[in-house]
mmCIF file of C-alpha atoms in Angstrom:
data_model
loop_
_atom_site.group_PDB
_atom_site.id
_atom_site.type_symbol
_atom_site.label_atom_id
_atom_site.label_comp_id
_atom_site.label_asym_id
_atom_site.label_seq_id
_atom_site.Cartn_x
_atom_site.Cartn_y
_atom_site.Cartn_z
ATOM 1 C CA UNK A 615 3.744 25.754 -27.024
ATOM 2 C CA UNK A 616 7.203 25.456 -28.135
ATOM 3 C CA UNK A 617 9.923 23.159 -26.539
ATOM 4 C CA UNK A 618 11.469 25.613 -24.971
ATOM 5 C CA UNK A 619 8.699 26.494 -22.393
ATOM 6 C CA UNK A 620 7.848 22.755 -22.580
ATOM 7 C CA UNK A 621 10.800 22.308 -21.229
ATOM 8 C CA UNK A 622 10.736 25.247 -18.222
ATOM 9 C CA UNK A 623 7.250 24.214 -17.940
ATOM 10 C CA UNK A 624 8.645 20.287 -16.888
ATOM 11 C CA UNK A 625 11.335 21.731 -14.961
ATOM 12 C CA UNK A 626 8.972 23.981 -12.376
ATOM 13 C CA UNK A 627 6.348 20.907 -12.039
ATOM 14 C CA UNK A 628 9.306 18.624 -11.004
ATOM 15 C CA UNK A 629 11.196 21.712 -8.256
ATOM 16 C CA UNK A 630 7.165 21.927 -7.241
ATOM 17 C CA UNK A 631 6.963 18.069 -6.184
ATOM 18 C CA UNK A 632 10.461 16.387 -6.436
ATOM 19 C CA UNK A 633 13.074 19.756 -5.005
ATOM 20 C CA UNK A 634 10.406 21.129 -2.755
ATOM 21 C CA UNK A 635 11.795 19.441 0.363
ATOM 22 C CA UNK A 636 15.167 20.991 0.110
ATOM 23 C CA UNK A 637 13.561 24.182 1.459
ATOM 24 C CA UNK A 638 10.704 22.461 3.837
ATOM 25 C CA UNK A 639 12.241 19.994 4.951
ATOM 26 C CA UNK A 640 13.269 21.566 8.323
ATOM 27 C CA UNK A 641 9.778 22.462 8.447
ATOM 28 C CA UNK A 642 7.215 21.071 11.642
ATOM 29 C CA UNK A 643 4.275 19.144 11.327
ATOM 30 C CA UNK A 644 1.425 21.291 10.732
ATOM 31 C CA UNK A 645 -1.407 19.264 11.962
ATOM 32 C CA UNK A 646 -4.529 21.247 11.267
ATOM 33 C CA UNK A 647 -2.789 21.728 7.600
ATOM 34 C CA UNK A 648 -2.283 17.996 7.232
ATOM 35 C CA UNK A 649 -5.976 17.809 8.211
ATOM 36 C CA UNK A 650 -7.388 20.117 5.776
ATOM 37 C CA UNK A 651 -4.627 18.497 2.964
ATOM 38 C CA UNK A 652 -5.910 14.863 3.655
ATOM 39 C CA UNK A 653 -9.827 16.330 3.612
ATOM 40 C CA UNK A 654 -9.044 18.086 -0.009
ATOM 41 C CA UNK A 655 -7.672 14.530 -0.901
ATOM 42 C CA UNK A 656 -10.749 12.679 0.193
ATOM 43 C CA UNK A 657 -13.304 15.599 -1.764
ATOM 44 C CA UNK A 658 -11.191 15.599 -5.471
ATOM 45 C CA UNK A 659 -11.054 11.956 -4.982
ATOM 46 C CA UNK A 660 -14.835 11.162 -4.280
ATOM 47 C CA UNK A 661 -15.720 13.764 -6.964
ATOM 48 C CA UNK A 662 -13.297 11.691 -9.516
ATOM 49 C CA UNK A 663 -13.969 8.559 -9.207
ATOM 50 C CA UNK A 664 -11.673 5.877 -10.945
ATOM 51 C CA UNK A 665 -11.403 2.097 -10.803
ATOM 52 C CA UNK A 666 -9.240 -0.003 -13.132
ATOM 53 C CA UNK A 667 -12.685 -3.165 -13.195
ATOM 54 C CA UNK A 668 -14.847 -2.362 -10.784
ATOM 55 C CA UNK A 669 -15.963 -0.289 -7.564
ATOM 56 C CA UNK A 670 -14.944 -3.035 -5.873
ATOM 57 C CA UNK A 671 -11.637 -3.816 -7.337
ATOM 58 C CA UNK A 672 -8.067 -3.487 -5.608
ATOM 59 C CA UNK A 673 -7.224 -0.345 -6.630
ATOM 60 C CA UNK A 674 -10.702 1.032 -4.845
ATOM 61 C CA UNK A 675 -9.404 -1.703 -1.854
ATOM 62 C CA UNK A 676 -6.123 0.389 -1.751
ATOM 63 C CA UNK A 677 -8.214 3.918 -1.325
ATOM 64 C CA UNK A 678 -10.798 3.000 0.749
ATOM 65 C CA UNK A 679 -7.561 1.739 3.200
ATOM 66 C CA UNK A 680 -6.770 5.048 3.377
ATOM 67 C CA UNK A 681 -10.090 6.422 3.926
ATOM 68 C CA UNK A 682 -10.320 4.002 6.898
ATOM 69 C CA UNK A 683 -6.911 4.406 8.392
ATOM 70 C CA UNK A 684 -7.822 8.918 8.104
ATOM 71 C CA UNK A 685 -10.964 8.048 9.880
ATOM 72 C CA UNK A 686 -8.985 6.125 12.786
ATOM 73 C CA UNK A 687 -6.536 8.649 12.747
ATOM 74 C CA UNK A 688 -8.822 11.808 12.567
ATOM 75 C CA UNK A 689 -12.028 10.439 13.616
ATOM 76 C CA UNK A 690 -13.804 13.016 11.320
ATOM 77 C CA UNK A 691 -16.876 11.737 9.868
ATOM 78 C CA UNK A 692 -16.237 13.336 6.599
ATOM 79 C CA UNK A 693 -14.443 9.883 6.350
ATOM 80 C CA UNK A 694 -16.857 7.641 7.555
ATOM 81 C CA UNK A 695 -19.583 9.192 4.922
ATOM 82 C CA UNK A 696 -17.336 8.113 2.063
ATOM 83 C CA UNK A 697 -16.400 4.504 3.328
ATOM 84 C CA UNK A 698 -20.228 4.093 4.529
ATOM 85 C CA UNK A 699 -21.509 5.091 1.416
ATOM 86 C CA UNK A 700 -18.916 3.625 -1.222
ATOM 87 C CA UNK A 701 -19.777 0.008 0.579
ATOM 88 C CA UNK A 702 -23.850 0.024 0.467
ATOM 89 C CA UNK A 703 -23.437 1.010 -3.244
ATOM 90 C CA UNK A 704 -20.832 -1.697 -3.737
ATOM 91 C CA UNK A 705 -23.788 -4.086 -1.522
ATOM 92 C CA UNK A 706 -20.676 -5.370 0.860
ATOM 93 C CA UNK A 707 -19.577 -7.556 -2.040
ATOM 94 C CA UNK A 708 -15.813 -8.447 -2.830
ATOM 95 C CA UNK A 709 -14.982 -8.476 -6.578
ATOM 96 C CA UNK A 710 -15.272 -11.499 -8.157
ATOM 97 C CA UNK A 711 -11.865 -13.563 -8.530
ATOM 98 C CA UNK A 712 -11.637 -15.731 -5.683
ATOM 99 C CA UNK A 713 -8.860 -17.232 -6.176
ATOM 100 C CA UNK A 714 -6.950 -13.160 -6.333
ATOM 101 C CA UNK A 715 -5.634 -11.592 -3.424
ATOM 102 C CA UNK A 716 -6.769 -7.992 -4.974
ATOM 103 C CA UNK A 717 -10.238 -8.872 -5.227
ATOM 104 C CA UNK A 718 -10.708 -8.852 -1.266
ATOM 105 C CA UNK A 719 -8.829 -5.468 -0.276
ATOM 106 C CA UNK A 720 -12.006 -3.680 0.094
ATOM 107 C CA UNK A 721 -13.037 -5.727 2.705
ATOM 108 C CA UNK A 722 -11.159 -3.758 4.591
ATOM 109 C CA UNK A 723 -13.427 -0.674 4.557
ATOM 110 C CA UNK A 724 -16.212 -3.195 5.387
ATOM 111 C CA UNK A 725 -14.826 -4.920 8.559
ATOM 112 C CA UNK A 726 -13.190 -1.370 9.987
ATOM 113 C CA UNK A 727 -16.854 -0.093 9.514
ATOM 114 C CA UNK A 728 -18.331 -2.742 11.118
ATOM 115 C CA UNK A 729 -16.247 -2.568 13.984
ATOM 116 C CA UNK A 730 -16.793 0.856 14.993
ATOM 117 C CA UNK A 731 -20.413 1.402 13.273
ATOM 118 C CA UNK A 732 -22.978 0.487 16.596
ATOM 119 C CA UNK A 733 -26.504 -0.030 14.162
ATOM 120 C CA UNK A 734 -26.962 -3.548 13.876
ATOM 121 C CA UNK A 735 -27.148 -5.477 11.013
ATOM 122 C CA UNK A 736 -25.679 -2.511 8.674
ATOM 123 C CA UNK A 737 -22.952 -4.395 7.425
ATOM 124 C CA UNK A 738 -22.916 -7.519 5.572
ATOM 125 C CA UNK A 739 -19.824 -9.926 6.032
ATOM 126 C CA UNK A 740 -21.114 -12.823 4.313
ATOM 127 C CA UNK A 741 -19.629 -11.506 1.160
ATOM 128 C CA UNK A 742 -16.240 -11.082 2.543
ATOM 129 C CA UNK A 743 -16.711 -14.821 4.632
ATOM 130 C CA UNK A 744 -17.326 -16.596 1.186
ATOM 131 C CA UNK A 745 -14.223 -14.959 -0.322
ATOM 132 C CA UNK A 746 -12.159 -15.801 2.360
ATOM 133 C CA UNK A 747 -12.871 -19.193 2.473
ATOM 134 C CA UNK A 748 -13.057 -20.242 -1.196
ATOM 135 C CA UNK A 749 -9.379 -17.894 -1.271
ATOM 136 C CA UNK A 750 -7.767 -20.397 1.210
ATOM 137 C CA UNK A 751 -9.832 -23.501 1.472
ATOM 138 C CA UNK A 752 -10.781 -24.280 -2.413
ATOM 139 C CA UNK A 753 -8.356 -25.382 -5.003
ATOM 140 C CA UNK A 754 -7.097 -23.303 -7.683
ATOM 141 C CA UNK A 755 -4.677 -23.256 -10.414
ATOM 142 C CA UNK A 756 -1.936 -21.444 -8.879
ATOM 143 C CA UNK A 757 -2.218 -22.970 -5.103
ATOM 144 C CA UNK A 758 -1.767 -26.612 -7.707
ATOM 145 C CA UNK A 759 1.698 -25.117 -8.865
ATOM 146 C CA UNK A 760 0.450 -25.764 -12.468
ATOM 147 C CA UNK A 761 0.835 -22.684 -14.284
ATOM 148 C CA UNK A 762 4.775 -22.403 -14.244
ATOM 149 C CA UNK A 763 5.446 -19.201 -16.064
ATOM 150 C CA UNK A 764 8.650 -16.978 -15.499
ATOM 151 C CA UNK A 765 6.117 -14.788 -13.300
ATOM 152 C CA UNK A 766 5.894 -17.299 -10.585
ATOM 153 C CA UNK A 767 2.571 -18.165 -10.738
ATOM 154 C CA UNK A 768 2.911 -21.350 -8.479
ATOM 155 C CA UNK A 769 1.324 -19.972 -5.596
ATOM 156 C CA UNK A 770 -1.488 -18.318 -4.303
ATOM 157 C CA UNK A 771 0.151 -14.694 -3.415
ATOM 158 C CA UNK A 772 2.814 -14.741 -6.322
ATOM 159 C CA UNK A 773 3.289 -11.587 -6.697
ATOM 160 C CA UNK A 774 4.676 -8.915 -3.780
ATOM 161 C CA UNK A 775 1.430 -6.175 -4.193
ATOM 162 C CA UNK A 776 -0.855 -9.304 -2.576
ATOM 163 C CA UNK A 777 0.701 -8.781 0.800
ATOM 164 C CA UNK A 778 -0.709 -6.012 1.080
ATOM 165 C CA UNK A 779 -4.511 -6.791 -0.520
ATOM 166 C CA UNK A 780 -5.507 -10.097 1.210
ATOM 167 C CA UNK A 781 -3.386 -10.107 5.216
ATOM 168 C CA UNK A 782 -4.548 -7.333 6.443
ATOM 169 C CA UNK A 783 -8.365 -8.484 5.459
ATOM 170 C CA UNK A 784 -7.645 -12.209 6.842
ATOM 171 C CA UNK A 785 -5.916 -10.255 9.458
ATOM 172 C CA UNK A 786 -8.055 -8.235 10.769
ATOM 173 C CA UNK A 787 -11.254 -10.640 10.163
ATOM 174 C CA UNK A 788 -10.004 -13.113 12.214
ATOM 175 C CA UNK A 789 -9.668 -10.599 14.818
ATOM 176 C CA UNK A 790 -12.795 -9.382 14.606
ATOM 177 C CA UNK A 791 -14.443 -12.392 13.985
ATOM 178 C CA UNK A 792 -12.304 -13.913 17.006
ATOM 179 C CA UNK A 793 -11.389 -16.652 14.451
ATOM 180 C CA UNK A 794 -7.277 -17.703 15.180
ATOM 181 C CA UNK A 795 -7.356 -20.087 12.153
ATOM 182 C CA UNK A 796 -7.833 -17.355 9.161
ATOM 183 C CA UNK A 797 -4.395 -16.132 11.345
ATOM 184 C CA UNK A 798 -2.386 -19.385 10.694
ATOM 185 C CA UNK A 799 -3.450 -19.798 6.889
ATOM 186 C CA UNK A 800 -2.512 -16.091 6.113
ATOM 187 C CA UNK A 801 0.398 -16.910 7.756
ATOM 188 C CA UNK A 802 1.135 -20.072 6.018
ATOM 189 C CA UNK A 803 0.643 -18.338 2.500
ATOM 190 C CA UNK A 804 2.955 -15.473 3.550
ATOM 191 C CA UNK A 805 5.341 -17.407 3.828
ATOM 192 C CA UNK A 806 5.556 -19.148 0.505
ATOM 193 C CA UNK A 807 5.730 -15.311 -1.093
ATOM 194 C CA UNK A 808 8.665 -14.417 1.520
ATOM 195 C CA UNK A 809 10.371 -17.659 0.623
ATOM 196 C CA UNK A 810 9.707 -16.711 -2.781
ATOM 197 C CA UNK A 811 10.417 -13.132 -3.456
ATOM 198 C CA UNK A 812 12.312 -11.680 -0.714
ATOM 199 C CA UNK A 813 15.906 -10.509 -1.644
ATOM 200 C CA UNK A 814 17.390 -11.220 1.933
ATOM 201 C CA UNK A 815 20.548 -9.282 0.663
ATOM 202 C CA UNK A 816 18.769 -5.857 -0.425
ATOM 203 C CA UNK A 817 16.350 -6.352 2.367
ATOM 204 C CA UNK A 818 13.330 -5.565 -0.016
ATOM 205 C CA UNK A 819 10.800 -7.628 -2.185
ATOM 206 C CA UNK A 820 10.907 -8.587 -6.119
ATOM 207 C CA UNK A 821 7.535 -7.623 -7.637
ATOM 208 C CA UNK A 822 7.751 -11.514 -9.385
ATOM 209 C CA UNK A 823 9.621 -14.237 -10.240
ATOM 210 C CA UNK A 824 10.921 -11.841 -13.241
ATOM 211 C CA UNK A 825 13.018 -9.888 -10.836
ATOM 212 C CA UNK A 826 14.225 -12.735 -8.725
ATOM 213 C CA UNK A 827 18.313 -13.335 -9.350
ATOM 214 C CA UNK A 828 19.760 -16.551 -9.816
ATOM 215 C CA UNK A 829 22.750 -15.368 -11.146
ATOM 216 C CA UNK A 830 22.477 -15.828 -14.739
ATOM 217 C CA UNK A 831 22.793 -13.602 -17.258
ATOM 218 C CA UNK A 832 19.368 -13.773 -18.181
ATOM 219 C CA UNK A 833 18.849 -11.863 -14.894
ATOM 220 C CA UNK A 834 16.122 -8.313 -15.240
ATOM 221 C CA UNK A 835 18.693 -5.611 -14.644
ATOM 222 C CA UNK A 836 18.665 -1.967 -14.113
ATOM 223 C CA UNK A 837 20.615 0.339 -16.394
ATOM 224 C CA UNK A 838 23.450 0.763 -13.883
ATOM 225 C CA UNK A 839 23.561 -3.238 -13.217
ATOM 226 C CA UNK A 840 21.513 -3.326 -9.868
ATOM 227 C CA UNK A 841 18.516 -5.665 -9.099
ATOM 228 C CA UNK A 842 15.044 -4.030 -10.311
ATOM 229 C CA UNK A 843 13.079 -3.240 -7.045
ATOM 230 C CA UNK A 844 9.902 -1.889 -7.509
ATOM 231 C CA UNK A 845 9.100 1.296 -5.262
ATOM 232 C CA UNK A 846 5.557 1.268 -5.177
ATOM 233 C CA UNK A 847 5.780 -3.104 -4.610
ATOM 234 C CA UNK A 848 7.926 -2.612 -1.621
ATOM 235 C CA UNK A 849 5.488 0.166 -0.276
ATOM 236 C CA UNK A 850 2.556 -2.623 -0.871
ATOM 237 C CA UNK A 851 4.631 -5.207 1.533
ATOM 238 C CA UNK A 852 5.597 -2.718 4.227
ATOM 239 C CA UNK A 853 2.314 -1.065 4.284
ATOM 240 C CA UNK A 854 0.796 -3.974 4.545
ATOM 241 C CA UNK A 855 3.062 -5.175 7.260
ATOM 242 C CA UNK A 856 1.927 -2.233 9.279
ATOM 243 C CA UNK A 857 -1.555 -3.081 8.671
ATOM 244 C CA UNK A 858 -0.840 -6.407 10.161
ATOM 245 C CA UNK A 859 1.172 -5.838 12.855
ATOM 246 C CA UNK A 860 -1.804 -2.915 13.847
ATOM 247 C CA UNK A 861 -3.652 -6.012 14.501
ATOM 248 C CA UNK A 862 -1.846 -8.833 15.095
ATOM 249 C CA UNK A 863 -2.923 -10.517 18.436
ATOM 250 C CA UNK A 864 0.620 -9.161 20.653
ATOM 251 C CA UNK A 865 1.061 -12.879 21.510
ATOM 252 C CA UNK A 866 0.682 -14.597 18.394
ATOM 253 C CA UNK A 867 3.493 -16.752 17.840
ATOM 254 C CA UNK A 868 4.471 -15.467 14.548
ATOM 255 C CA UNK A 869 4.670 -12.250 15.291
ATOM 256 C CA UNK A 870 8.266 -11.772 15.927
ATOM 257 C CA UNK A 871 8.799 -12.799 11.936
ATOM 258 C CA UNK A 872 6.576 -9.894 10.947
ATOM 259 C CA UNK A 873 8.351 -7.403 13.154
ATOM 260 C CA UNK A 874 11.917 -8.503 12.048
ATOM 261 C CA UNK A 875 11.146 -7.968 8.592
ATOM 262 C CA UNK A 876 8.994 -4.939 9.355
ATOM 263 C CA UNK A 877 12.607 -3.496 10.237
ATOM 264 C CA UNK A 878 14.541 -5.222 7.951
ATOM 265 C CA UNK A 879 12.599 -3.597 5.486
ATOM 266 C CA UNK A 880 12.126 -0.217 7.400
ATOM 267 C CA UNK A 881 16.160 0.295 7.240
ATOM 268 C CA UNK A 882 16.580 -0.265 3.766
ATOM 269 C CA UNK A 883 14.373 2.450 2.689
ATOM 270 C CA UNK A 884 15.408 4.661 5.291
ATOM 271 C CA UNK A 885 18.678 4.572 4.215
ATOM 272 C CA UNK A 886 17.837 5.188 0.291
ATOM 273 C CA UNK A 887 15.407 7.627 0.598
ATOM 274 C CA UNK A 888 16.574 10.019 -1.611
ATOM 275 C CA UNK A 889 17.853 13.762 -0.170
ATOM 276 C CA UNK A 890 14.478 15.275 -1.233
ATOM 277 C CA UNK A 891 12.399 13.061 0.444
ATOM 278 C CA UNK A 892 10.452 11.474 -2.096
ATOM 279 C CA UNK A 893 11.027 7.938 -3.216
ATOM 280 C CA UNK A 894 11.898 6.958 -6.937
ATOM 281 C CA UNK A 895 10.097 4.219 -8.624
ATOM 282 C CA UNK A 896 13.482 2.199 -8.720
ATOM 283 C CA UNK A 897 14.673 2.294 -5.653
ATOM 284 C CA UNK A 898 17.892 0.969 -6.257
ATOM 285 C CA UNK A 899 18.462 3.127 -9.508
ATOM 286 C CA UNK A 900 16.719 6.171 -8.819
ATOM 287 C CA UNK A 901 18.594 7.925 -11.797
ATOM 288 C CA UNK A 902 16.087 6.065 -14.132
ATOM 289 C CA UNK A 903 13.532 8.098 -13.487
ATOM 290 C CA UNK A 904 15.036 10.471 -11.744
ATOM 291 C CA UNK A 905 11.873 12.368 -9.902
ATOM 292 C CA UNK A 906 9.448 11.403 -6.890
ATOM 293 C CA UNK A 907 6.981 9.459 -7.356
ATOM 294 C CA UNK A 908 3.861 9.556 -4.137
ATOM 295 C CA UNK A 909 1.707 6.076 -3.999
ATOM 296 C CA UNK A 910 5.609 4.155 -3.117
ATOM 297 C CA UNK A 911 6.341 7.411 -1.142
ATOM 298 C CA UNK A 912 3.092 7.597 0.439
ATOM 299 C CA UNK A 913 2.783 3.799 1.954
ATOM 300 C CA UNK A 914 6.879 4.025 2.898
ATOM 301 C CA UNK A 915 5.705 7.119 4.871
ATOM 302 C CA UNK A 916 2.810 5.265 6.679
ATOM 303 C CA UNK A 917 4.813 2.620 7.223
ATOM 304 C CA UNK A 918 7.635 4.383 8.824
ATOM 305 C CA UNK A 919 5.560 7.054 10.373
ATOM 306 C CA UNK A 920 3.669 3.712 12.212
ATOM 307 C CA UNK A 921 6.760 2.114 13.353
ATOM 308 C CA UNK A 922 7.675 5.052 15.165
ATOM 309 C CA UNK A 923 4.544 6.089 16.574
ATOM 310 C CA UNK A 924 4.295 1.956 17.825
ATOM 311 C CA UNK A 925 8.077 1.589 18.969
ATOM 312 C CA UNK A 926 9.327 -0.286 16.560
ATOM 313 C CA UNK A 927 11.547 2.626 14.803
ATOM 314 C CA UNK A 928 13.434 4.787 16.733
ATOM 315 C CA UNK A 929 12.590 8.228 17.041
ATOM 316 C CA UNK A 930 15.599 9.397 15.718
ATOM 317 C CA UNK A 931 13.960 8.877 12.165
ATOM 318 C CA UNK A 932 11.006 11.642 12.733
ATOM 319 C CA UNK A 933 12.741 13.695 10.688
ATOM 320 C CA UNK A 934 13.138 11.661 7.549
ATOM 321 C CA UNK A 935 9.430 10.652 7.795
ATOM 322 C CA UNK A 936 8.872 14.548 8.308
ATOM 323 C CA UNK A 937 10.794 15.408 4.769
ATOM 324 C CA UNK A 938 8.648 12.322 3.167
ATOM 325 C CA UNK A 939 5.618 13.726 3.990
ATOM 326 C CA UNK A 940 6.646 17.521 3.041
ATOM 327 C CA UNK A 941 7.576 16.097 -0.281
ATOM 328 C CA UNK A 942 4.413 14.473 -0.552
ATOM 329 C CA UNK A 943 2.480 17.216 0.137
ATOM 330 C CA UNK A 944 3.747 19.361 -2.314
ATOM 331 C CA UNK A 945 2.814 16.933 -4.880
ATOM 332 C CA UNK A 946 -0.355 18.002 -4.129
ATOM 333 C CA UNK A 947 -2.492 20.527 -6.533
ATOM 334 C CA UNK A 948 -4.405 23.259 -5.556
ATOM 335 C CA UNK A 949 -7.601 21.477 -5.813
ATOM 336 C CA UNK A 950 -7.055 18.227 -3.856
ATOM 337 C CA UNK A 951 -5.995 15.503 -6.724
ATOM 338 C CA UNK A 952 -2.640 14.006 -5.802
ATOM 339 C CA UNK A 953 0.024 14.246 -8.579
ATOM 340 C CA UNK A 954 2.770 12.274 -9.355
ATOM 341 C CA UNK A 955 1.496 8.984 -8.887
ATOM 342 C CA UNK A 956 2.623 5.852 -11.563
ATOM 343 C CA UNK A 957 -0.222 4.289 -13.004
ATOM 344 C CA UNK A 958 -1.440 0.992 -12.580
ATOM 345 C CA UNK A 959 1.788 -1.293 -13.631
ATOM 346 C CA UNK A 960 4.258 -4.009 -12.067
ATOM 347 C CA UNK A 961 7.790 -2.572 -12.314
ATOM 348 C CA UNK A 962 8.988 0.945 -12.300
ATOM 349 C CA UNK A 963 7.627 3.650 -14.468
ATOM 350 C CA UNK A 964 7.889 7.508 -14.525
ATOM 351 C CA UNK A 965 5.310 9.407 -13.276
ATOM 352 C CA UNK A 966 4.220 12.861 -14.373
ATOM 353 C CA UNK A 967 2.669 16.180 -12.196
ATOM 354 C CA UNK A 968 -0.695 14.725 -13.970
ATOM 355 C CA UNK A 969 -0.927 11.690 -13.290
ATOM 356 C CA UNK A 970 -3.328 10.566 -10.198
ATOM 357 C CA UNK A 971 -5.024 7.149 -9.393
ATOM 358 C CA UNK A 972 -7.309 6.673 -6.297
ATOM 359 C CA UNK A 973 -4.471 4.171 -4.850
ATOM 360 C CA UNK A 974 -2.253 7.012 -4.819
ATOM 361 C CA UNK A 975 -4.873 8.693 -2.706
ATOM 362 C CA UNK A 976 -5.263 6.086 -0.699
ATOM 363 C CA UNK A 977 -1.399 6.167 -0.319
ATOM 364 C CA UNK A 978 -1.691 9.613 0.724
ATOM 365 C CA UNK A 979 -4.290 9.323 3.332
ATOM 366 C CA UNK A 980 -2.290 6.937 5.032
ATOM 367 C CA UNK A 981 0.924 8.682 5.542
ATOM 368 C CA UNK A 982 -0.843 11.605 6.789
ATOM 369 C CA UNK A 983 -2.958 9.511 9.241
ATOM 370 C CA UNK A 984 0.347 8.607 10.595
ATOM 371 C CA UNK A 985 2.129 11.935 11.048
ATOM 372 C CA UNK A 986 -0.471 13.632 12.198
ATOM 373 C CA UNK A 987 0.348 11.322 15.498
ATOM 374 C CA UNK A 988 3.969 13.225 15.761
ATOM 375 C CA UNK A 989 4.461 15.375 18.819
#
């Protein structure tokens, strides 16, 4: 193939995902076609599986999120199969760092499945109790502050993609467990990554303590001078601020932090999500890679799509969260697999119409669990 139709070929695959919303963006929610999108999703996805060290690893924590929240949202049992039969394979165990907020995400799937599953003794928490408790109660090299690196790796959740792996779990455990202490400590360790990470200015989360400013001229930059913020990163944090605040007790005392920066950071993307809907993987220089990119896009989506449909976003903003999810549905192939996706990384990268990873999925799932709650 020569460059030329390389180069048409590059062109139609980005009007196909990244332009697409300039003509559908005016377009209604289709709810039995979100349905049958999200169902293709979950069927290429369970017939490809991919993990990046195990089955039970965060990246299968991340899908198996979504498959929950489309089960909640759709209460088709299609759902339930896959989340049912991905944890008695996986035995109900976390993976195996205890000390590593990822290594707990797909306790998730186990505690949602548990909660609505009525056969006794199915599910086995004691996995996901011993992770818990070594994660907050035992000592480990980065709750000791010992390994000072320029990452940050002087406390537990160092790193903005945790916030979304570990809270919602301790989260929603101690809810279901009807446990208030597992509350307070994810709350206490939330707050060292906030005071750590969060760009109060921009409104959004550094993936590390690489992207942090201090004002030197050492400082990670974009090309066009602007702080690096991570699309995909932020989408982990305000995803996984809707996860919390889906389950946070409505009288917990902390609560009103998590709903202020739930909006904070609800605002700033809404105001630079690009015209065609779909998210760069810089957010604040978008001309870097300058097409749409889903697993970001996707968990922005949820995100927003759950602050409206819980009050906490003003309806007003439908129709942006409309476009998103237009945009990310035309990333979709024929077949199911969800395109456009950056692989497994920690800053922003391009993406490409081939490239998929069951996160992305995952991502996917959850925006359209959302919107399909639209009037």
């Amino acid at each position: 193939m020569n460059k030329t139709i390389l180069t048409l070929v590059a062109v139609v695959l980005l009007f196909n995902c990244s332009t697409a919303q300039k003509i559908t963006k005016e377009q209604p929610i289709d709810k039995a076609e979100v349905k049958a999108s999200m169902i293709k999703a979950l069927e290429w996805q369970e017939a490809h599986p991919i993990f990046a060290i195990a089955p039970t690893d965060w990246t299968a924590g991340a899908y198996y999120t979504g498959v929950t929240r489309a089960h909640k949202a759709t209460n088709d049992m299609m759902y339930m199969a896959a989340l049912k039969n991905q944890a008695y394979w996986n035995n109900w165990q976390t993976y195996n760092r205890l000390h590593h907020a990822d290594d707990v995400a797909i306790s998730y799937s186990y505690l949602y499945i548990d909660m609505v599953d009525s056969r006794k003794n199915f599910v086995d928490l004691e996995p996901t109790k011993k992770f818990l408790d070594a994660h907050l109660y035992e000592d480990d090299v980065w709750k000791a502050g010992n390994r000072k690196n320029e990452m940050g790796q002087t406390i537990l959740w160092w790193w903005c993609d945790a916030l979304f792996m570990a809270p919602p779990v301790l989260n929603l455990y101690a809810k279901h467990t009807n446990q208030p202490k597992y509350l307070d400590e994810m709350h206490k360790f939330y707050m060292q990554t906030y005071n750590q990470l969060y760009d109060e200015e921009e409104q959004l989360f550094a993936r590390d303590m690489r992207f942090v400013w201090t004002g030197s001229e050492k400082d990670s930059k974009e090309p066009n001078g602007k702080k690096v913020f991570w699309s995909r990163g932020n989408g982990w944090v305000i995803a996984g601020l809707a996860l919390i605040l889906d389950d946070m007790p409505t009288d917990y005392e902390h609560r009103p932090f998590y709903e202020k920066l739930y909006k904070e950071m609800a605002s700033k993307i809404l105001a630079i999500q690009p015209e065609d809907g779909l998210w760069r993987t810089s957010l604040l220089s978008p001309e870097s890679y300058n097409h749409g990119e889903v697993s970001g896009s996707g968990f922005h989506t949820f995100a927003l799509a759950w602050g409206i449909n819980n009050g906490l976003l003003d309806k007003k903003h439908i129709p942006a969260v409309k476009k998103a999810w237009h945009a990310i549905a035309a990333c979709q192939h024929d077949d199911g697999r969800v395109g456009w996706v950056q692989n497994i990384g920690a800053f922003p990268e391009p993406a490409s119409a081939d490239s998929w990873q069951n996160f992305g999925t995952g991502a996917f799932l959850m925006a359209g669990s959302e919107v399909l709650k639209f009037n």
